[in-house]
mmCIF file of C-alpha atoms in Angstrom:
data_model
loop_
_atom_site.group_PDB
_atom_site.id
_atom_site.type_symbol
_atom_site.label_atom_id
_atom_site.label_comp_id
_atom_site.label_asym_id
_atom_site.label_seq_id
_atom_site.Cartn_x
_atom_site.Cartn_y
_atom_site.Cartn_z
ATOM 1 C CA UNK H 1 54.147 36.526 115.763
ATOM 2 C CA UNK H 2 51.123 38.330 115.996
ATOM 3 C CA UNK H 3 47.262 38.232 115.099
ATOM 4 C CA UNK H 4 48.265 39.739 111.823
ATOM 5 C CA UNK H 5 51.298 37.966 110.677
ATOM 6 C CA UNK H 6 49.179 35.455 108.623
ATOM 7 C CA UNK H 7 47.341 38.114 107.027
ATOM 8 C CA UNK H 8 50.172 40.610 105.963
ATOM 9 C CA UNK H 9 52.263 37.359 105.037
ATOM 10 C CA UNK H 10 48.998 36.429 102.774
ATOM 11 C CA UNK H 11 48.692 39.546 101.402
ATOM 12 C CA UNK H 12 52.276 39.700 100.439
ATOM 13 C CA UNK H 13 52.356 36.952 98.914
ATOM 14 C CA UNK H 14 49.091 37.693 96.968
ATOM 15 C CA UNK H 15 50.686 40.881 96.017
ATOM 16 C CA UNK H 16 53.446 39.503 94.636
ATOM 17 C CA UNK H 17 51.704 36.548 93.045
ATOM 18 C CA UNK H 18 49.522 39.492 91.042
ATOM 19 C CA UNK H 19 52.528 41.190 89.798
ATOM 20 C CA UNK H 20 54.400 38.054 88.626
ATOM 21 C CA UNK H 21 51.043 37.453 86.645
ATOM 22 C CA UNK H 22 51.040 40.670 85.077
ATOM 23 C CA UNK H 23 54.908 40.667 83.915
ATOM 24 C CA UNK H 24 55.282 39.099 81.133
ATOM 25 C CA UNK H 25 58.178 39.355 79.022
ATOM 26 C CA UNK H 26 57.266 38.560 75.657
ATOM 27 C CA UNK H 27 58.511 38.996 71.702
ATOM 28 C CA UNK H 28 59.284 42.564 72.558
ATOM 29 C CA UNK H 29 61.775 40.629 75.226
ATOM 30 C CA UNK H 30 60.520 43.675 77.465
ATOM 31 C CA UNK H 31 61.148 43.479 80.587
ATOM 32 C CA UNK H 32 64.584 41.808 79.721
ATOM 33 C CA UNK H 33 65.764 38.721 81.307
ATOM 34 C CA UNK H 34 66.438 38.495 84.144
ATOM 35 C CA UNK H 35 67.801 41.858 85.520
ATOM 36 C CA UNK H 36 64.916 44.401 84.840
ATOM 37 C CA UNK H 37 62.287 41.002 85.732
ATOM 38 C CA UNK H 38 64.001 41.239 89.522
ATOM 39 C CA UNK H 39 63.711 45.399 89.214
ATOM 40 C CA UNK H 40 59.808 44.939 88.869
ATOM 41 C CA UNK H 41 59.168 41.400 91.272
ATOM 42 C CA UNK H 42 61.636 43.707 93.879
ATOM 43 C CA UNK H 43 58.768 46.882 93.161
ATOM 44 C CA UNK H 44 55.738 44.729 93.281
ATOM 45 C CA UNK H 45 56.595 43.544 96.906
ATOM 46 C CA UNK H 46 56.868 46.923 97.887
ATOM 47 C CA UNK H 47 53.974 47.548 96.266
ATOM 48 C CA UNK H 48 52.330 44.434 97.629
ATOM 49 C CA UNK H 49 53.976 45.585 101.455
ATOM 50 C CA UNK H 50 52.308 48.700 101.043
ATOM 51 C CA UNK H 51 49.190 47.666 100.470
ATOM 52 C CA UNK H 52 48.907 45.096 102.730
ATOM 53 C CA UNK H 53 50.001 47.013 105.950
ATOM 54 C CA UNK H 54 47.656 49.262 105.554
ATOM 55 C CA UNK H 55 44.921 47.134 106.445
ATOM 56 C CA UNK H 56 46.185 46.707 110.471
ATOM 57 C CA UNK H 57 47.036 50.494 110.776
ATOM 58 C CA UNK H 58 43.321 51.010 109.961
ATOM 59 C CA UNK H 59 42.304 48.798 112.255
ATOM 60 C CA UNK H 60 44.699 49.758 115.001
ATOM 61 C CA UNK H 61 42.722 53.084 114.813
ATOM 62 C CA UNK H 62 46.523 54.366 113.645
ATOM 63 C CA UNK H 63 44.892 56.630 110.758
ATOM 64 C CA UNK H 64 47.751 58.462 110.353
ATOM 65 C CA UNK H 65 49.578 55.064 108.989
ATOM 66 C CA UNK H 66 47.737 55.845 105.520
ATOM 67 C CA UNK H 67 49.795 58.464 104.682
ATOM 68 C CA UNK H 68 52.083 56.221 103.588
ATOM 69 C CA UNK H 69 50.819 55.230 100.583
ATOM 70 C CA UNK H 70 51.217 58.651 99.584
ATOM 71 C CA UNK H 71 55.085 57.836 99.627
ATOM 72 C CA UNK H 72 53.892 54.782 97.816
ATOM 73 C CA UNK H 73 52.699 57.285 95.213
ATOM 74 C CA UNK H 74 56.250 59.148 94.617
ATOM 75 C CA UNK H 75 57.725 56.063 94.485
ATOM 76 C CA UNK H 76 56.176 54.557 91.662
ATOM 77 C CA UNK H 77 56.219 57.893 89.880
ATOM 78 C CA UNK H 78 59.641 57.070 89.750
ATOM 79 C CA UNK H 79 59.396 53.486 88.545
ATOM 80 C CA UNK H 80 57.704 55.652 85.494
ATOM 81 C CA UNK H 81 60.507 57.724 85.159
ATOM 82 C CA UNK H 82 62.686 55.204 85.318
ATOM 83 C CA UNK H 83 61.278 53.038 82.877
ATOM 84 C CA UNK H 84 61.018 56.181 80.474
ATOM 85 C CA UNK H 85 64.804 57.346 81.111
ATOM 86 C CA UNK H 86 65.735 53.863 79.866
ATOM 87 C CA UNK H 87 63.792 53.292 76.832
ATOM 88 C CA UNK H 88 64.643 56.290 75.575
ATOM 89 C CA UNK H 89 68.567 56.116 75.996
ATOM 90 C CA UNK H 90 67.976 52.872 74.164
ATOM 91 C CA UNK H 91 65.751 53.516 71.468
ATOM 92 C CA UNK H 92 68.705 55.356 69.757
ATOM 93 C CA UNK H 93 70.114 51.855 68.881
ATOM 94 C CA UNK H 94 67.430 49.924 67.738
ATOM 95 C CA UNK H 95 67.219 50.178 64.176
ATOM 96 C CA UNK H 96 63.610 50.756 64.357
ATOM 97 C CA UNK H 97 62.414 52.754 66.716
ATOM 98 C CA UNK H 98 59.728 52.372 69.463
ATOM 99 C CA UNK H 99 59.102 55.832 69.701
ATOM 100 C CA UNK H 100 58.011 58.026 72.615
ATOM 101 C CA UNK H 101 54.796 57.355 72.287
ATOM 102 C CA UNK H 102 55.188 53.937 72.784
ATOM 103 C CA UNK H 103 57.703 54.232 75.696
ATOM 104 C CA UNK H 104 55.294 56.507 77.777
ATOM 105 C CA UNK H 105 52.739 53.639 77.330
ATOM 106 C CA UNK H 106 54.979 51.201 78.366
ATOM 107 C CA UNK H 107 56.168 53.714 81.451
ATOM 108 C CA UNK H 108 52.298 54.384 82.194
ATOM 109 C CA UNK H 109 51.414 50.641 82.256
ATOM 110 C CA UNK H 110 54.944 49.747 84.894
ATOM 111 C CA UNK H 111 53.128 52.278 87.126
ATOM 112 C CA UNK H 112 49.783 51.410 87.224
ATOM 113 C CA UNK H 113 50.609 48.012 87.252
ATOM 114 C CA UNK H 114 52.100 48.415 90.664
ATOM 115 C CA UNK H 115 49.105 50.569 91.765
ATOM 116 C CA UNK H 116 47.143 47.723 91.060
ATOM 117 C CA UNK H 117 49.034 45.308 92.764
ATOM 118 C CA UNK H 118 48.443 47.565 96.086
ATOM 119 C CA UNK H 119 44.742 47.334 95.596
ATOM 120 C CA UNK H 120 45.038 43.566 95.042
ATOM 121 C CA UNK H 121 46.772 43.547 98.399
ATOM 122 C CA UNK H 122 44.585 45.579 99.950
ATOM 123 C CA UNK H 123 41.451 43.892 99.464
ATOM 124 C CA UNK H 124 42.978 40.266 99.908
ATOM 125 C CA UNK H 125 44.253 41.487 103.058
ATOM 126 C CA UNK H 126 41.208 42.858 104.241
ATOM 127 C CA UNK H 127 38.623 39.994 103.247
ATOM 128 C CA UNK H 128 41.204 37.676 105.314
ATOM 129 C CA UNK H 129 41.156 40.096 108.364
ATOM 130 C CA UNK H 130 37.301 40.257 108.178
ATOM 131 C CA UNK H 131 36.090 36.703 107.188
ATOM 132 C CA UNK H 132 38.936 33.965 106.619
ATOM 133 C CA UNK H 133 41.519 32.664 104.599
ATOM 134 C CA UNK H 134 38.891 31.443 101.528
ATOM 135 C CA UNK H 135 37.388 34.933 101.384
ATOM 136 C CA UNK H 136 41.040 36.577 101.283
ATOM 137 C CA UNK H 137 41.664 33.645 98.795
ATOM 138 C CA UNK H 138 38.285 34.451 96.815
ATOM 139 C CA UNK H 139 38.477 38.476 97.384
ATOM 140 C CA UNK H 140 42.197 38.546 96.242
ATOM 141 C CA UNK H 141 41.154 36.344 93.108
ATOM 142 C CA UNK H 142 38.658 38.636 92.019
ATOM 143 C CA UNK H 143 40.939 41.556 92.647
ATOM 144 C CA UNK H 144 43.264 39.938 89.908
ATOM 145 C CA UNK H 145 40.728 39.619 87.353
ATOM 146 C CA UNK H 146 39.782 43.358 87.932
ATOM 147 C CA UNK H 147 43.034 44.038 87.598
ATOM 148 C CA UNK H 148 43.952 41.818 84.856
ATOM 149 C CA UNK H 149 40.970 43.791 83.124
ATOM 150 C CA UNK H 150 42.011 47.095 83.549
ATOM 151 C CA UNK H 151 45.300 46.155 82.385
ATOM 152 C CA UNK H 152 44.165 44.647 78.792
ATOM 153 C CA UNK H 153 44.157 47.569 76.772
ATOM 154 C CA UNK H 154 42.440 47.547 72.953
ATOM 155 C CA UNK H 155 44.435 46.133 69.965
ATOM 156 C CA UNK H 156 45.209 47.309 66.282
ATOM 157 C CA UNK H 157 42.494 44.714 64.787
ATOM 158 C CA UNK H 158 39.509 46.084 66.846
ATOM 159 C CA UNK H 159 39.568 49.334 64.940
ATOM 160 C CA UNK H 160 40.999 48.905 61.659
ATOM 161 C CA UNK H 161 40.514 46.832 58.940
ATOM 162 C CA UNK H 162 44.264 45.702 57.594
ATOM 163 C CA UNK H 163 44.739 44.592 54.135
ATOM 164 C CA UNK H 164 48.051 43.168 52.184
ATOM 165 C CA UNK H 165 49.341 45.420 49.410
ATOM 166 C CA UNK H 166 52.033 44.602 47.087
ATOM 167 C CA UNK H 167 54.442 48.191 47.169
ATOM 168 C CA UNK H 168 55.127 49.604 43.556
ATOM 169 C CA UNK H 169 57.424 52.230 42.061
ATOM 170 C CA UNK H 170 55.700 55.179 39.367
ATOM 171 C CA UNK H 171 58.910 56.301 38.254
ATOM 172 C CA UNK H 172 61.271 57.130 41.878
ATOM 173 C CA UNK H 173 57.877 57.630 44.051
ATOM 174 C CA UNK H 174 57.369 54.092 46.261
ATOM 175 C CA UNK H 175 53.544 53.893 46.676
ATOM 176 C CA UNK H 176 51.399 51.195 48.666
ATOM 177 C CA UNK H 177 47.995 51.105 47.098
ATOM 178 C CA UNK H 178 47.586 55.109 46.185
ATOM 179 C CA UNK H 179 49.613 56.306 49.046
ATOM 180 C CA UNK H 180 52.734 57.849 48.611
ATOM 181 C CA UNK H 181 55.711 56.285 51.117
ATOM 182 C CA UNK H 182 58.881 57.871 49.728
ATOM 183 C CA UNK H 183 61.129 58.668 46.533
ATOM 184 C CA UNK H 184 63.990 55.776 45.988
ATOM 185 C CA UNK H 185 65.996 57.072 42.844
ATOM 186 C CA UNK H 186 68.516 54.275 42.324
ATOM 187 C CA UNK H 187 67.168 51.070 40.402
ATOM 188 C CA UNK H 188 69.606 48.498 42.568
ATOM 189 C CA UNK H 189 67.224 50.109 45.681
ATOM 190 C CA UNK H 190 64.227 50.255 43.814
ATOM 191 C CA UNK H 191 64.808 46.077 43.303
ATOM 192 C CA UNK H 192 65.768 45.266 46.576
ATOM 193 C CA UNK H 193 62.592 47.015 48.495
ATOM 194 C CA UNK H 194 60.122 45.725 45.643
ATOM 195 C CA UNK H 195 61.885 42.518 46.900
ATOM 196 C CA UNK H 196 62.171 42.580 50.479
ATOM 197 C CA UNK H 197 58.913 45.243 51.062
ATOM 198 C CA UNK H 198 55.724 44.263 51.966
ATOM 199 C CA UNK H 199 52.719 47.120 52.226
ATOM 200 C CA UNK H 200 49.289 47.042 53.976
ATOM 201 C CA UNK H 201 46.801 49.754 54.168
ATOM 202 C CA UNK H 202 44.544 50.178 57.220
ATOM 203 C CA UNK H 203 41.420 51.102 56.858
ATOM 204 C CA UNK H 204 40.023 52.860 60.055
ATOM 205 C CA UNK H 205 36.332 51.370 61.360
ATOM 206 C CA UNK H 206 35.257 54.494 62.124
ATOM 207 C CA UNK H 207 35.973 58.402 62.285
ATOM 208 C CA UNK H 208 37.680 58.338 65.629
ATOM 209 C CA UNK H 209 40.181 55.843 64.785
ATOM 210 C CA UNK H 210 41.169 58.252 61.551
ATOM 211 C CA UNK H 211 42.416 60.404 64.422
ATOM 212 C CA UNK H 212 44.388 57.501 66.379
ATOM 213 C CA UNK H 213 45.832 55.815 63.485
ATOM 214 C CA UNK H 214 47.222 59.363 61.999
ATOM 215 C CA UNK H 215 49.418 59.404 65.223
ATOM 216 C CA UNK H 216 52.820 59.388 64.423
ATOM 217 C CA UNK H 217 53.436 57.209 67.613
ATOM 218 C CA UNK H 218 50.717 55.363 66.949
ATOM 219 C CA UNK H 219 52.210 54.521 63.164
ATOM 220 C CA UNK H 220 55.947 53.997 64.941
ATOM 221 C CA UNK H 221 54.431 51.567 67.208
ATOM 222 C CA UNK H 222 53.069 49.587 64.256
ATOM 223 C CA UNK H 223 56.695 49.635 62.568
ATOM 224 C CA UNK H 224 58.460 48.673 65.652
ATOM 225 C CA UNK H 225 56.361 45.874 66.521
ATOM 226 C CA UNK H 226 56.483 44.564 62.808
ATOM 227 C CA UNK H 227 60.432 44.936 62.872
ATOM 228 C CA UNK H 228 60.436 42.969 66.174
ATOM 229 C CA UNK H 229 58.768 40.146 65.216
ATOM 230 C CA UNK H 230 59.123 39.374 61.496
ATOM 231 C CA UNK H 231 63.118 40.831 61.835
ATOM 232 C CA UNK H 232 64.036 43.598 59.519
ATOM 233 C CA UNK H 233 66.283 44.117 56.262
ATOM 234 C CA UNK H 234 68.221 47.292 57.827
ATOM 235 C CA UNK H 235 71.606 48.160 58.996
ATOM 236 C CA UNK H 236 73.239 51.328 59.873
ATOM 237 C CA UNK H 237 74.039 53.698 56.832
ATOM 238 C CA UNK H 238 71.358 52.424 54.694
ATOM 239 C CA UNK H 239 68.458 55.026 55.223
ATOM 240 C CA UNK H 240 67.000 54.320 51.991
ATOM 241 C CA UNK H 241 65.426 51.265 53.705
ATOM 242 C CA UNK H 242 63.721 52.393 56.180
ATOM 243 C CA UNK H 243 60.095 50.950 57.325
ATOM 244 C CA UNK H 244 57.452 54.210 56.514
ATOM 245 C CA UNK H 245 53.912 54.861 57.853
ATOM 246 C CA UNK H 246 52.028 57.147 55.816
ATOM 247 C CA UNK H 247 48.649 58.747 56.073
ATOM 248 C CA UNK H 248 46.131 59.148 52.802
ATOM 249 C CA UNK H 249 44.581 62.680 53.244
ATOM 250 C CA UNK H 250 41.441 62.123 51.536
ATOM 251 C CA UNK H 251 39.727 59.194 53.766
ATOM 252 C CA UNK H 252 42.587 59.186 56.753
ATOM 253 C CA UNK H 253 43.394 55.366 55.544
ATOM 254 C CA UNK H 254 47.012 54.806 56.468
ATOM 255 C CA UNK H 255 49.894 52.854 54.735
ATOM 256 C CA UNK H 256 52.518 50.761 56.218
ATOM 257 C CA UNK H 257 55.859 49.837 53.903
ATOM 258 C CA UNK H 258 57.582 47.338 55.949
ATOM 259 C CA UNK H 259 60.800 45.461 55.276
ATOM 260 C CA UNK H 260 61.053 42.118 57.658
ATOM 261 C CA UNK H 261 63.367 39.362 57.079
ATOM 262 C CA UNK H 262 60.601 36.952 56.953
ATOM 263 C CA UNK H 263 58.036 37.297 53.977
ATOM 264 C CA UNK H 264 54.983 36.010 55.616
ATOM 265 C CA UNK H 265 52.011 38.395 54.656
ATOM 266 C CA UNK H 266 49.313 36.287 57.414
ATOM 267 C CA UNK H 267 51.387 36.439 59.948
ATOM 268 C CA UNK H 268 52.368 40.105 59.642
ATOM 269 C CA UNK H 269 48.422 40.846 59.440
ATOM 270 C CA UNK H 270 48.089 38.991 62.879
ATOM 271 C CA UNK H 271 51.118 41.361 64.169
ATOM 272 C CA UNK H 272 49.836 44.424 62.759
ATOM 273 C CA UNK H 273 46.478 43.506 64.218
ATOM 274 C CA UNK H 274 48.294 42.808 68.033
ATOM 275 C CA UNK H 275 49.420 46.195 68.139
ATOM 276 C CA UNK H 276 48.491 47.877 70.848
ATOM 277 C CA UNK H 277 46.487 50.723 70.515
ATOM 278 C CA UNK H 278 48.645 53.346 72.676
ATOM 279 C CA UNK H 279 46.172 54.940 75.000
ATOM 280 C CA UNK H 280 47.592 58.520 74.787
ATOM 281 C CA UNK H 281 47.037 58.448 70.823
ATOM 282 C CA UNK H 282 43.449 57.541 71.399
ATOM 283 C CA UNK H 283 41.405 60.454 69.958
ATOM 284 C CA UNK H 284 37.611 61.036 70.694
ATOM 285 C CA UNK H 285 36.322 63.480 68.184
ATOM 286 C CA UNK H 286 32.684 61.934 68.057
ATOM 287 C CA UNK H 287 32.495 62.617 71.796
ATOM 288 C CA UNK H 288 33.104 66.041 71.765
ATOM 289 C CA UNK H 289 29.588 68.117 72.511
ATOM 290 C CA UNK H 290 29.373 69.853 68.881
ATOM 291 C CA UNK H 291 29.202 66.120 67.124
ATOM 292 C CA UNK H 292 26.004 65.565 69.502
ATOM 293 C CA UNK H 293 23.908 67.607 67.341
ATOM 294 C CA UNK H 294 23.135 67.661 63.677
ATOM 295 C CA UNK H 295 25.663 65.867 61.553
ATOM 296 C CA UNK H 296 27.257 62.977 63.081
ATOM 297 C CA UNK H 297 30.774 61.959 61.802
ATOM 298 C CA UNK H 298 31.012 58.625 60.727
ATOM 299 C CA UNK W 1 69.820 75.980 64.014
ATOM 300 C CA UNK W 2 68.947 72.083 63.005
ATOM 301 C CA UNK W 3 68.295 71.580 59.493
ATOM 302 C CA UNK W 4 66.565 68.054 59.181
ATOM 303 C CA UNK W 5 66.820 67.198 55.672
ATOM 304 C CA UNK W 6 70.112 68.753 53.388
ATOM 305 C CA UNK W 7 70.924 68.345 49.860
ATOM 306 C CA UNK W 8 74.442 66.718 50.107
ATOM 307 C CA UNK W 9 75.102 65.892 46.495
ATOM 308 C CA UNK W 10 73.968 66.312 43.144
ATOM 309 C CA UNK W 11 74.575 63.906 40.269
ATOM 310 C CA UNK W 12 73.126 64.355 36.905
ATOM 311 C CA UNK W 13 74.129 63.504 33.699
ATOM 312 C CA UNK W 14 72.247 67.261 32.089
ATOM 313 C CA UNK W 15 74.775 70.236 33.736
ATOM 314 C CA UNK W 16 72.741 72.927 32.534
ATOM 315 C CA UNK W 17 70.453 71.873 34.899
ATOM 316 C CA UNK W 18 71.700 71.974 38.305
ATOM 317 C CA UNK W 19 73.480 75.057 39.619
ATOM 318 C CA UNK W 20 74.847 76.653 42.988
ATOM 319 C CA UNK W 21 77.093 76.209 45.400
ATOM 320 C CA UNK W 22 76.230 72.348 46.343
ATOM 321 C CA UNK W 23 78.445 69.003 45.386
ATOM 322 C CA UNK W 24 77.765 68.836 41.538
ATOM 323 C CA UNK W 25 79.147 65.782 39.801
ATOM 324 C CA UNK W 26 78.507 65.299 36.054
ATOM 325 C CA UNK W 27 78.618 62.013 34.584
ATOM 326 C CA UNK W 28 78.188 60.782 30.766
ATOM 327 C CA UNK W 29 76.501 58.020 30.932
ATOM 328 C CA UNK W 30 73.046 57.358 33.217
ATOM 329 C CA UNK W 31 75.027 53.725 34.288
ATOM 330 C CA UNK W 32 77.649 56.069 35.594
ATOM 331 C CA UNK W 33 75.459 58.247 37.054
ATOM 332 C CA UNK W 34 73.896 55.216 39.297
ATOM 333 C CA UNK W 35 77.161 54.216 40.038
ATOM 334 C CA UNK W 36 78.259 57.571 41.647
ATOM 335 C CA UNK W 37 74.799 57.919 43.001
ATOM 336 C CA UNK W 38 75.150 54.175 44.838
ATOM 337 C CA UNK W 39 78.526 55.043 46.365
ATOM 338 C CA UNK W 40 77.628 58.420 47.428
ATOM 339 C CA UNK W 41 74.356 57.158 49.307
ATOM 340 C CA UNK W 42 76.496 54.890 50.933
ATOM 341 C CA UNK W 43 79.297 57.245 52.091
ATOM 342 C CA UNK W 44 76.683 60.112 52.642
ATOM 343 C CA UNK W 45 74.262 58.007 54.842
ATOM 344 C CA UNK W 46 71.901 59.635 52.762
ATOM 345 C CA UNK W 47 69.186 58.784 49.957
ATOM 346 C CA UNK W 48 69.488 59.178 46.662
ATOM 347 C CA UNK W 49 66.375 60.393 45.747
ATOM 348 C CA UNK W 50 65.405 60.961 41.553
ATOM 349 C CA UNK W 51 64.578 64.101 40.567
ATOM 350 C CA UNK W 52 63.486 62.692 36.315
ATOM 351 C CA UNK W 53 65.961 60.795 34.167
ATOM 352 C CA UNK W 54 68.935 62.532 34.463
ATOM 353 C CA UNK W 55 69.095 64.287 37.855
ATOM 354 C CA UNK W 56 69.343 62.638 41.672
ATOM 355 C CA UNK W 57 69.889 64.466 44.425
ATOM 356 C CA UNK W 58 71.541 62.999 47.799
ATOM 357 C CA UNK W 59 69.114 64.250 51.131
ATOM 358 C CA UNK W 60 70.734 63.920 54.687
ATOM 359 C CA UNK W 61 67.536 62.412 56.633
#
């Protein structure tokens, strides 16, 4: 027992406390129970080590301590990879994919997550060392929101407007409102997606989010998510019914033909809405510098 | 090479239609015609897809 024992025990705990709060397994049942929880509560003490032991080094004048965290850096990299190696390998099985769009924002957020769990450390530890246990308390608590902030990341309903369409058949072609999904040539199939299909158009808010929504990981996100939570009519061998995002040229609206299980138009708006927006199919055209002058695109 | 999408079958009930070296089968009736069309999507993995009236193709997705 030492003068920082209490401290790095804190900020441990603090650390770990952080990254319990931030892993949440929800309808995507992502991280699974209860293996891949212990995988990330095992991380985020590392993480939480890390970040608190760095704190004494600095002020035992050991400088050299902080290169550390550079290892800290490599090893999270790998939680990334990790996380991407196995979505992937199982994203051939699911009968509607996430896509790897989706995965690398999932991958991303497992990083930075831990990152952020470091700094939550870190600063706890240090208020504690400085002042007392209430300003580690009150430093570490602010950390969290910070971090809880940078974590929240935009959703579907904050940049499109989403709007119930029944799906309808000219001749084979399967449209939703005037966008064409796909051609269906056999009647039996034509009845049983009229029955079991519901469509929605999104209507972007503005001319960036034409660009996001026309992502095609963007759109599989939407599908997946729907398919998760309202079920899906789809087995193996049937690739006639298959959930379809697709874009209208003329105004960058997009349509979504779903198939779920459960027929429930509101709540598949609220889903659609809860989509995340994936941050690497944001797209900025307004900010570029020849949009600045002249003409603005709305 | 990797095709993506491959004509696997084509069912029509008009012959003088459809030619080349590709699965042709000609049926009398259009009831028939579904009928072959439903089992082949099934054992295909494919989609019938309808080309008018009297034609569907089967497309590996």
């Amino acid at each position: 027992m030492n003068e920082y024992t209490y401290p790095i025990l804190f900020g441990v705990i603090f650390g770990l406390l952080t990254r319990l709060y931030m892993l949440r397994t929800d309808y995507r049942q992502y991280p699974t129970y209860l293996h891949g929880k212990i995988i990330h509560v095992a991380l985020g003490f590392i993480a939480a080590g890390l970040g608190t032991v760095a704190v004494p080094s600095i002020m035992e004048q050991e400088f050299t301590a902080i290169t550390f965290l550079t290892l800290a850096a490599s090893q999270f990299r790998e939680v990334r990879n990790m996380e991407r190696n196995t979505l992937t390998e199982l994203d051939q099985y699911e009968l509607v994919t996430r896509g790897n769009t989706y995965i690398e924002g999932i991958a991303v957020a497992f990083e930075s997550r831990n990152y952020l769990v470091i700094f939550t450390s870190f600063v706890a530890t240090f208020a504690y060392l400085v002042w007392n246990i209430w300003a580690g308390i009150l430093a570490g608590i602010i950390a969290l929101l910070i971090s809880k902030k940078l974590m929240a990341g935009g959703r579907l309903k904050d940049i499109v407007d989403i709007e119930f369409v029944e799906p309808r058949f000219e001749g084979a072609g399967l449209y939703v409102d005037n966008i064409y999904i796909m051609n269906i040539g056999l009647p039996a199939r034509q009845k049983e997606i009229l029955k079991y299909g519901m469509g929605f158009v999104l209507k972007p808010k503005n001319f960036n989010v034409r660009s996001t929504i026309a992502n095609l990981g963007q759109r599989q996100a939407i599908l997946h998510d729907v398919s998760t939570a309202l079920g899906v009519y789809r087995d193996s061998g049937t690739p006639a019914l298959v959930p379809l995002a697709k874009r209208d040229l003329d105004d960058g609206r997009v349509g979504i033909f779903v198939l779920p299980q459960e027929k429930d138009v509101e709540k598949a708006i609220a889903i659609i809405g809860q989509v995340p927006t994936l941050e690497n199919a944001i797209r900025m055209p307004t900010e570029s510098k020849a949009n600045k002058k002249g003409r603005r695109l709305e | 090479m990797n095709l993506e999408k491959y004509i696997l079958a084509v069912i029509t009930t008009n012959p003088s239609k459809v030619s080349g070296n590709t699965a042709i089968f000609t049926c009398e009736t259009k009831e028939e015609m579904e009928y072959v069309a439903g089992n082949l999507e099934a054992i295909l993995d494919g989609i019938a897809h309808g080309l008018g009236d009297d034609l569907y193709v089967i497309v590996k997705h």
